[in-house]
PDB file of C-alpha atoms in Angstrom:
ATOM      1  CA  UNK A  62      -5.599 -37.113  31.815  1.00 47.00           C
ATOM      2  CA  UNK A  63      -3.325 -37.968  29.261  1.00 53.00           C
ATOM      3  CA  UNK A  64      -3.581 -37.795  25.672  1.00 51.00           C
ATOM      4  CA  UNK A  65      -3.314 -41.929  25.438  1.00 55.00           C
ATOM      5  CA  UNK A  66      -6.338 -42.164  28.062  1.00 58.00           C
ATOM      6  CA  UNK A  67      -9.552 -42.889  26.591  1.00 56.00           C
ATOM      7  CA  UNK A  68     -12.351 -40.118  27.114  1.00 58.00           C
ATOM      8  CA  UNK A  69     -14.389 -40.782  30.093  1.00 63.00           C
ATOM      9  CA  UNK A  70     -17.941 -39.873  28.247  1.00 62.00           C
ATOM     10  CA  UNK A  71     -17.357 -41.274  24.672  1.00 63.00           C
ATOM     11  CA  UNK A  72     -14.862 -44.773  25.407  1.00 62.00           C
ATOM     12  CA  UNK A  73     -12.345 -45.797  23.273  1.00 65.00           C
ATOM     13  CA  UNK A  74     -14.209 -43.866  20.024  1.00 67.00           C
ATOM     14  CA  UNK A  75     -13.821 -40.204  19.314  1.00 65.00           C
ATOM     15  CA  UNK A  76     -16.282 -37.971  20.707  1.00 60.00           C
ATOM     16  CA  UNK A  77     -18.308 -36.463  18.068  1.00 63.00           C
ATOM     17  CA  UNK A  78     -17.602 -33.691  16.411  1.00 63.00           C
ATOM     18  CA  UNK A  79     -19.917 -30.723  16.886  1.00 62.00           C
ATOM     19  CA  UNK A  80     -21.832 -28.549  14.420  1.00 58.00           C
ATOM     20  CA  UNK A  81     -20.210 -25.076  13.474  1.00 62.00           C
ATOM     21  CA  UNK A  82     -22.930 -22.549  14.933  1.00 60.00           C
ATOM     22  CA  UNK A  83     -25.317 -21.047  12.464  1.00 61.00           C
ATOM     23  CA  UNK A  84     -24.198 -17.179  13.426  1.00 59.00           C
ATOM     24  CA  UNK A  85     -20.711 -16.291  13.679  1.00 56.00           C
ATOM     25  CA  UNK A  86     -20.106 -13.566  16.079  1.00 63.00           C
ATOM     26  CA  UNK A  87     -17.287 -11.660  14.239  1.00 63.00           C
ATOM     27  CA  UNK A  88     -17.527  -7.655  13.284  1.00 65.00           C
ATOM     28  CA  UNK A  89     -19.181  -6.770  10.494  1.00 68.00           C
ATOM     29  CA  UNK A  90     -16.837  -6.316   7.880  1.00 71.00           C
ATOM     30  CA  UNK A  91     -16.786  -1.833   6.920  1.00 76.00           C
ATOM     31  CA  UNK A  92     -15.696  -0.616   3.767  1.00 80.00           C
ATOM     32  CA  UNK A  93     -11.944   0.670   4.327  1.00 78.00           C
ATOM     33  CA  UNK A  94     -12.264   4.825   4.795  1.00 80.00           C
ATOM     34  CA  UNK A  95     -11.270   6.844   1.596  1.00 86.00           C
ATOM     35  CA  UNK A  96      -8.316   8.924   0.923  1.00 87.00           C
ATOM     36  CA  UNK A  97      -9.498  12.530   1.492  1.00 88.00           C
ATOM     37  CA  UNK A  98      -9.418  14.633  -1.927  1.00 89.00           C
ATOM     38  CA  UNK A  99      -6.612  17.567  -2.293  1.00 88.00           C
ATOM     39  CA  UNK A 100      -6.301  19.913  -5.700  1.00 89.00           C
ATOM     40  CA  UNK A 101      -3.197  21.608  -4.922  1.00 91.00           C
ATOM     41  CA  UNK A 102       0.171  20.714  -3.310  1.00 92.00           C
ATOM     42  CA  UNK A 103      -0.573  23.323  -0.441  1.00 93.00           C
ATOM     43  CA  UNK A 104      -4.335  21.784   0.304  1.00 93.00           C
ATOM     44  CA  UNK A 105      -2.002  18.113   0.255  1.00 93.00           C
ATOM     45  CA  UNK A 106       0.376  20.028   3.261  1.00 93.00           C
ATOM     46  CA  UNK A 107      -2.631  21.835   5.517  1.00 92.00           C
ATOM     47  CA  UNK A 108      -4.366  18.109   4.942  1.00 91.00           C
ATOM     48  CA  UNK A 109      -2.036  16.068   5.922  1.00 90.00           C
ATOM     49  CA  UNK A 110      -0.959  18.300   9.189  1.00 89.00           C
ATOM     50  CA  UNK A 111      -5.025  18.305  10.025  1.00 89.00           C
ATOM     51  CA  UNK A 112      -3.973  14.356   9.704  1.00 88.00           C
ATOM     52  CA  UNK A 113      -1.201  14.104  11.885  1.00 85.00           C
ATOM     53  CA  UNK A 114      -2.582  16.284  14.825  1.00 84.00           C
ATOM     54  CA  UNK A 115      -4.882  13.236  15.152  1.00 82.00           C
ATOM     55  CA  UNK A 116      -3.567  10.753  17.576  1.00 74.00           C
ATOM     56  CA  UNK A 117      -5.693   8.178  18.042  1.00 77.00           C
ATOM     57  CA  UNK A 118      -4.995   5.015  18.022  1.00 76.00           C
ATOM     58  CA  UNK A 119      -7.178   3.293  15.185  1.00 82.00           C
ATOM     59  CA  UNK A 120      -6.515   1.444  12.211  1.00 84.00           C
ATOM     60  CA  UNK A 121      -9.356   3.366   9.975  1.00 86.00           C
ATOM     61  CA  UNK A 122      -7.003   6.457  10.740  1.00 86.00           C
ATOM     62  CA  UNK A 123      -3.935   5.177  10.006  1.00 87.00           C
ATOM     63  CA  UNK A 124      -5.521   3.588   6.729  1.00 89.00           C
ATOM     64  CA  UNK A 125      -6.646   7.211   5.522  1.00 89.00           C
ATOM     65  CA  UNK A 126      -3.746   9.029   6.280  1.00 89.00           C
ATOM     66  CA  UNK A 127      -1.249   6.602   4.465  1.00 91.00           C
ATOM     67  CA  UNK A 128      -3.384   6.740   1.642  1.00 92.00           C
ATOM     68  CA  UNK A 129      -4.156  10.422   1.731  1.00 92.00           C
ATOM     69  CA  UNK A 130      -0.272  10.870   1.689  1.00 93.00           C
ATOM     70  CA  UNK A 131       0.424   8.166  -0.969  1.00 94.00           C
ATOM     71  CA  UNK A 132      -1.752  10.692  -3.585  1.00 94.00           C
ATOM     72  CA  UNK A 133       1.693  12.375  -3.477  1.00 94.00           C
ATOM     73  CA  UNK A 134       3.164  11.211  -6.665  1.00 94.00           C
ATOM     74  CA  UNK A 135       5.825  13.098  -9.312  1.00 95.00           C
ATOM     75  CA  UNK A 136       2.961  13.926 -11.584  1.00 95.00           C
ATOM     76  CA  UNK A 137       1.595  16.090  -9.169  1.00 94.00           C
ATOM     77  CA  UNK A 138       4.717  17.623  -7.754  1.00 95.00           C
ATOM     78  CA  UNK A 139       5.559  17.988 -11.510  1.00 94.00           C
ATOM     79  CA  UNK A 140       1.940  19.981 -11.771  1.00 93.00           C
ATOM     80  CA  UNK A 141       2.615  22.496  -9.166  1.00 93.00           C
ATOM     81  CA  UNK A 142       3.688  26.030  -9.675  1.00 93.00           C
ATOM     82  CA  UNK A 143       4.103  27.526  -6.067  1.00 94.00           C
ATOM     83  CA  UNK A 144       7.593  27.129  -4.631  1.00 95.00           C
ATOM     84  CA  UNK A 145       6.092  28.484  -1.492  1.00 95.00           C
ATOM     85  CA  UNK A 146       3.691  25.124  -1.302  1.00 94.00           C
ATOM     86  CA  UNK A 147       7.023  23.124  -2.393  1.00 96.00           C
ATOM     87  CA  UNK A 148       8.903  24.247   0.093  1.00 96.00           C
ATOM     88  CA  UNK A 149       6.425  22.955   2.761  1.00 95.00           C
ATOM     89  CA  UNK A 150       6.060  19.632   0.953  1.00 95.00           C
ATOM     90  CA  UNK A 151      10.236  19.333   0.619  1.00 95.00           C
ATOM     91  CA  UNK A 152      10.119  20.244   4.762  1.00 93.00           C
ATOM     92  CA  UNK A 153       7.364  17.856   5.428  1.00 92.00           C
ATOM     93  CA  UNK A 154       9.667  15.129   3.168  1.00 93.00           C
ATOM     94  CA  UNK A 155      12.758  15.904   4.837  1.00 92.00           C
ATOM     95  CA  UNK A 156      11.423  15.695   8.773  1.00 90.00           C
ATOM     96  CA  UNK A 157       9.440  12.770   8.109  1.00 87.00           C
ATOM     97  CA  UNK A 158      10.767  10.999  11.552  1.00 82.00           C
ATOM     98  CA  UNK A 159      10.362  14.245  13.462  1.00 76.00           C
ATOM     99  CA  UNK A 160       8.613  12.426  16.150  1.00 69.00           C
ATOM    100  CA  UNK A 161       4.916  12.074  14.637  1.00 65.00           C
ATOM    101  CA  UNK A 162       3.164   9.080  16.090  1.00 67.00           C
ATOM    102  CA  UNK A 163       2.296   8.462  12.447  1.00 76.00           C
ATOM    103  CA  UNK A 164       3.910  10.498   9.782  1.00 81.00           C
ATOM    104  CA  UNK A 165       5.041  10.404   6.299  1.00 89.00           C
ATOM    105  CA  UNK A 166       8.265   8.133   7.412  1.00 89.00           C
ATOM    106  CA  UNK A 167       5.320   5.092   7.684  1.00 88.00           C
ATOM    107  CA  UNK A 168       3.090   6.281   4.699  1.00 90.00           C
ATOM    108  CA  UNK A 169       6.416   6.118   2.051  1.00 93.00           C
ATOM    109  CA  UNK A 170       9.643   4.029   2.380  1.00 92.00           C
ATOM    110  CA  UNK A 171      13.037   5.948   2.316  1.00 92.00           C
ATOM    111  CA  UNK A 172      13.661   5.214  -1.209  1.00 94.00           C
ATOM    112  CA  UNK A 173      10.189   6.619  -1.843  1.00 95.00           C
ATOM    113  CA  UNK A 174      10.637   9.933   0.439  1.00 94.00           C
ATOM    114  CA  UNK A 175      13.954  10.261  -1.629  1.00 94.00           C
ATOM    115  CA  UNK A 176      12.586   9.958  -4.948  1.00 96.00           C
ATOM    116  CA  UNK A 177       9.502  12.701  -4.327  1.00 96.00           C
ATOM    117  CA  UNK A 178      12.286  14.601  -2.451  1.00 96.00           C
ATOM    118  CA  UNK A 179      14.685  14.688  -5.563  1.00 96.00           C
ATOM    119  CA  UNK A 180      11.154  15.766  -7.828  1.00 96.00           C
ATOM    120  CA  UNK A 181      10.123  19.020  -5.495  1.00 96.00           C
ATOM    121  CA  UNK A 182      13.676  19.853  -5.475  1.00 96.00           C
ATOM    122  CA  UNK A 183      13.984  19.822  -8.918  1.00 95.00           C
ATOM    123  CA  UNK A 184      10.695  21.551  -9.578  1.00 96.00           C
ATOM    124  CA  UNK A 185      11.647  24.270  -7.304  1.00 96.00           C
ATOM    125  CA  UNK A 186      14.791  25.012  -9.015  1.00 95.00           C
ATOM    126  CA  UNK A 187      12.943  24.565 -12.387  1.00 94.00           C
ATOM    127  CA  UNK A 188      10.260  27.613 -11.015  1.00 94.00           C
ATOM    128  CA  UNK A 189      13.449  29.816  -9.934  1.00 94.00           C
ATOM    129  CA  UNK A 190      14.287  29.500 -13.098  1.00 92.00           C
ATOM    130  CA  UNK A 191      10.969  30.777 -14.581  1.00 91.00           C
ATOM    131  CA  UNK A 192      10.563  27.641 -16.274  1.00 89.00           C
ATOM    132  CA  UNK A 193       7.269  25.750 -16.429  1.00 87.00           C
ATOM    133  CA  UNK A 194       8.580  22.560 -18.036  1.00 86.00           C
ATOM    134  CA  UNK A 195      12.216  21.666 -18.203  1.00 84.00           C
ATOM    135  CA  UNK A 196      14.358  21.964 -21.117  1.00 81.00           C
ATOM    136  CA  UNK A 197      14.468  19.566 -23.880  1.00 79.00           C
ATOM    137  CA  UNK A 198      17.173  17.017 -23.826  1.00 79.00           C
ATOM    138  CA  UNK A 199      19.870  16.503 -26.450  1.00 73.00           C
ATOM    139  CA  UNK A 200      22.828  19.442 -27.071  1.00 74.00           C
ATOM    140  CA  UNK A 201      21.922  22.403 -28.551  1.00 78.00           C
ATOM    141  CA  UNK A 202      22.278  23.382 -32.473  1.00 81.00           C
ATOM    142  CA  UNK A 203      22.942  26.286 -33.952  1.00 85.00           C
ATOM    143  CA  UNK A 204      23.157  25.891 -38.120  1.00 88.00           C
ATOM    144  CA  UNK A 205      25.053  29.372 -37.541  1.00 88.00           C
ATOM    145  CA  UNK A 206      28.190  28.232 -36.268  1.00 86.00           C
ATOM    146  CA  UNK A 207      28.444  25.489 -38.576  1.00 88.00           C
ATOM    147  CA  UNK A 208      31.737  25.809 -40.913  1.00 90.00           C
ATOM    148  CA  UNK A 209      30.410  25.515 -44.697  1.00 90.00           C
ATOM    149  CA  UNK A 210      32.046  22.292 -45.714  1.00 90.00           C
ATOM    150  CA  UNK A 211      30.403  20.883 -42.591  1.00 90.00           C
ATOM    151  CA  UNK A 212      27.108  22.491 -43.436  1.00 92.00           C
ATOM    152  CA  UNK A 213      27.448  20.898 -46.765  1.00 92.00           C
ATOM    153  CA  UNK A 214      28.554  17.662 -45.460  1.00 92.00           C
ATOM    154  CA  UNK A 215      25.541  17.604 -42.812  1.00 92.00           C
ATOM    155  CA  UNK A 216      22.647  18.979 -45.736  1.00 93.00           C
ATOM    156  CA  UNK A 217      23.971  15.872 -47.888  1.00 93.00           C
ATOM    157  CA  UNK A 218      23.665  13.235 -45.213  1.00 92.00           C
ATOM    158  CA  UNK A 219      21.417  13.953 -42.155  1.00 91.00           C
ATOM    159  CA  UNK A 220      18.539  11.881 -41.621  1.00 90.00           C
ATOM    160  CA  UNK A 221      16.037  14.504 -39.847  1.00 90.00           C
ATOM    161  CA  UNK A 222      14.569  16.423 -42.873  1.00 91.00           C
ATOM    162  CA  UNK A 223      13.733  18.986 -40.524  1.00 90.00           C
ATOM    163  CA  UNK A 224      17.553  19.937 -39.794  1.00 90.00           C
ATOM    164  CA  UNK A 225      18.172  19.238 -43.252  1.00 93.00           C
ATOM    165  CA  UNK A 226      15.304  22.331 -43.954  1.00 94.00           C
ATOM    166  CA  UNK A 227      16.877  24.359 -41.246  1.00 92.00           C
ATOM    167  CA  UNK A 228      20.465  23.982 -42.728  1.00 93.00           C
ATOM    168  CA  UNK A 229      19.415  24.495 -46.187  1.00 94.00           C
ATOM    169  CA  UNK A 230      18.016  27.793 -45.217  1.00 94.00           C
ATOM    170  CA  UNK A 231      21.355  28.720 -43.370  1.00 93.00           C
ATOM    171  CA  UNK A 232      22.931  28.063 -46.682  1.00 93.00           C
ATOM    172  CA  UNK A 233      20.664  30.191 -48.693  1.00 93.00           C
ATOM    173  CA  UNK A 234      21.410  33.036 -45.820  1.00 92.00           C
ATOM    174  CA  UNK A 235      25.062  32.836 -46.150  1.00 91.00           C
ATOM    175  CA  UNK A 236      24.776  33.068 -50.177  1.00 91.00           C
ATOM    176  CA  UNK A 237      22.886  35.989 -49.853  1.00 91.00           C
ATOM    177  CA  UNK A 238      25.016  37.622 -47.213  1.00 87.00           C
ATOM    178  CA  UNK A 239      28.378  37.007 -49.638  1.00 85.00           C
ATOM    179  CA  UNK A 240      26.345  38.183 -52.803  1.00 82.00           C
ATOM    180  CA  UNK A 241      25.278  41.363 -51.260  1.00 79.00           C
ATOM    181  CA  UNK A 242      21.643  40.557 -50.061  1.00 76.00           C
ATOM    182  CA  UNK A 243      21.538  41.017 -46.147  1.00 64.00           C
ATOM    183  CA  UNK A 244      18.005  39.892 -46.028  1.00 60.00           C
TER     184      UNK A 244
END
């Protein structure tokens, strides 16, 4: 029957429209599963490998697992101070498509896996070091090496009254070094 045909039970009008049932049979709608907690970058790694060794195919899983990862953030990698828990987190970064149904390659985009990458790197280098925060920025001054006419120059117009202090006492030392007074 085509389209153009008018219906056999209602005639030339439109049949009438039904009623939308009182019950809808659709799921009943579940709260979305939490992230699981971690405290340190090593209970993040045996976490998300507990995670991962779970292959089952369900959205609830998947949901948990991205988020559970996602707590990964440069605060926290800044936080850390065991290279040995670093170095799993930089391997876990690094083979992120290493053939996990679902891994950290769908929890973070590339750019993301890069920037984290570039933070644990950085921190590990930082704890070789035997640093625990990084050095401040800016080059480093020493009134010491300062030529006089420059120290006078600098005392006379700097803006930061705490160089101004620091150089002020460098002058006082020198005077006292020329006059005799090694103190």
């Amino acid at each position: 029957m085509s389209w153009r045909q008018p219906d056999l039970f209602c005639g030339e009008k439109q049949p009438a429209k039904t009623l939308r049932p009182d019950r809808a049979y659709r799921p009943v709608a579940r709260s979305a599963p939490k992230p699981f907690a971690w405290e340190s970058m090593g209970a993040w790694v045996r976490l998300m490998h507990r995670l991962f060794a779970i292959e089952e195919p369900s959205s609830d899983h998947y949901r948990r697992s991205r988020e559970t990862a996602r707590q990964l953030t440069a605060p926290r990698v800044r936080a850390c101070r065991h290279d040995d828990d670093l170095e799993r987190v930089e391997q876990m970064l690094i083979e992120a498509r290493a053939g996990w149904l679902y891994g950290l390659d769908r929890a973070f985009t590339k750019a993301e896996r890069g920037e984290l990458l570039v933070e644990v790197r950085n921190r590990r280098r930082l704890l070789a070091l035997g640093r625990t925060a990084p050095r401040t920025k800016g080059a480093r001054f020493d009134p010491a090496l300062v030529p006089d006419a420059a120290l006078d120059r600098l005392i006379q117009s700097h803006a930061d009254l705490c160089v101004v202090k620091r150089l002020r006492q460098e002058r006082a030392r020198r005077m006292n070094h020329v006059a005799g007074n090694p103190d």
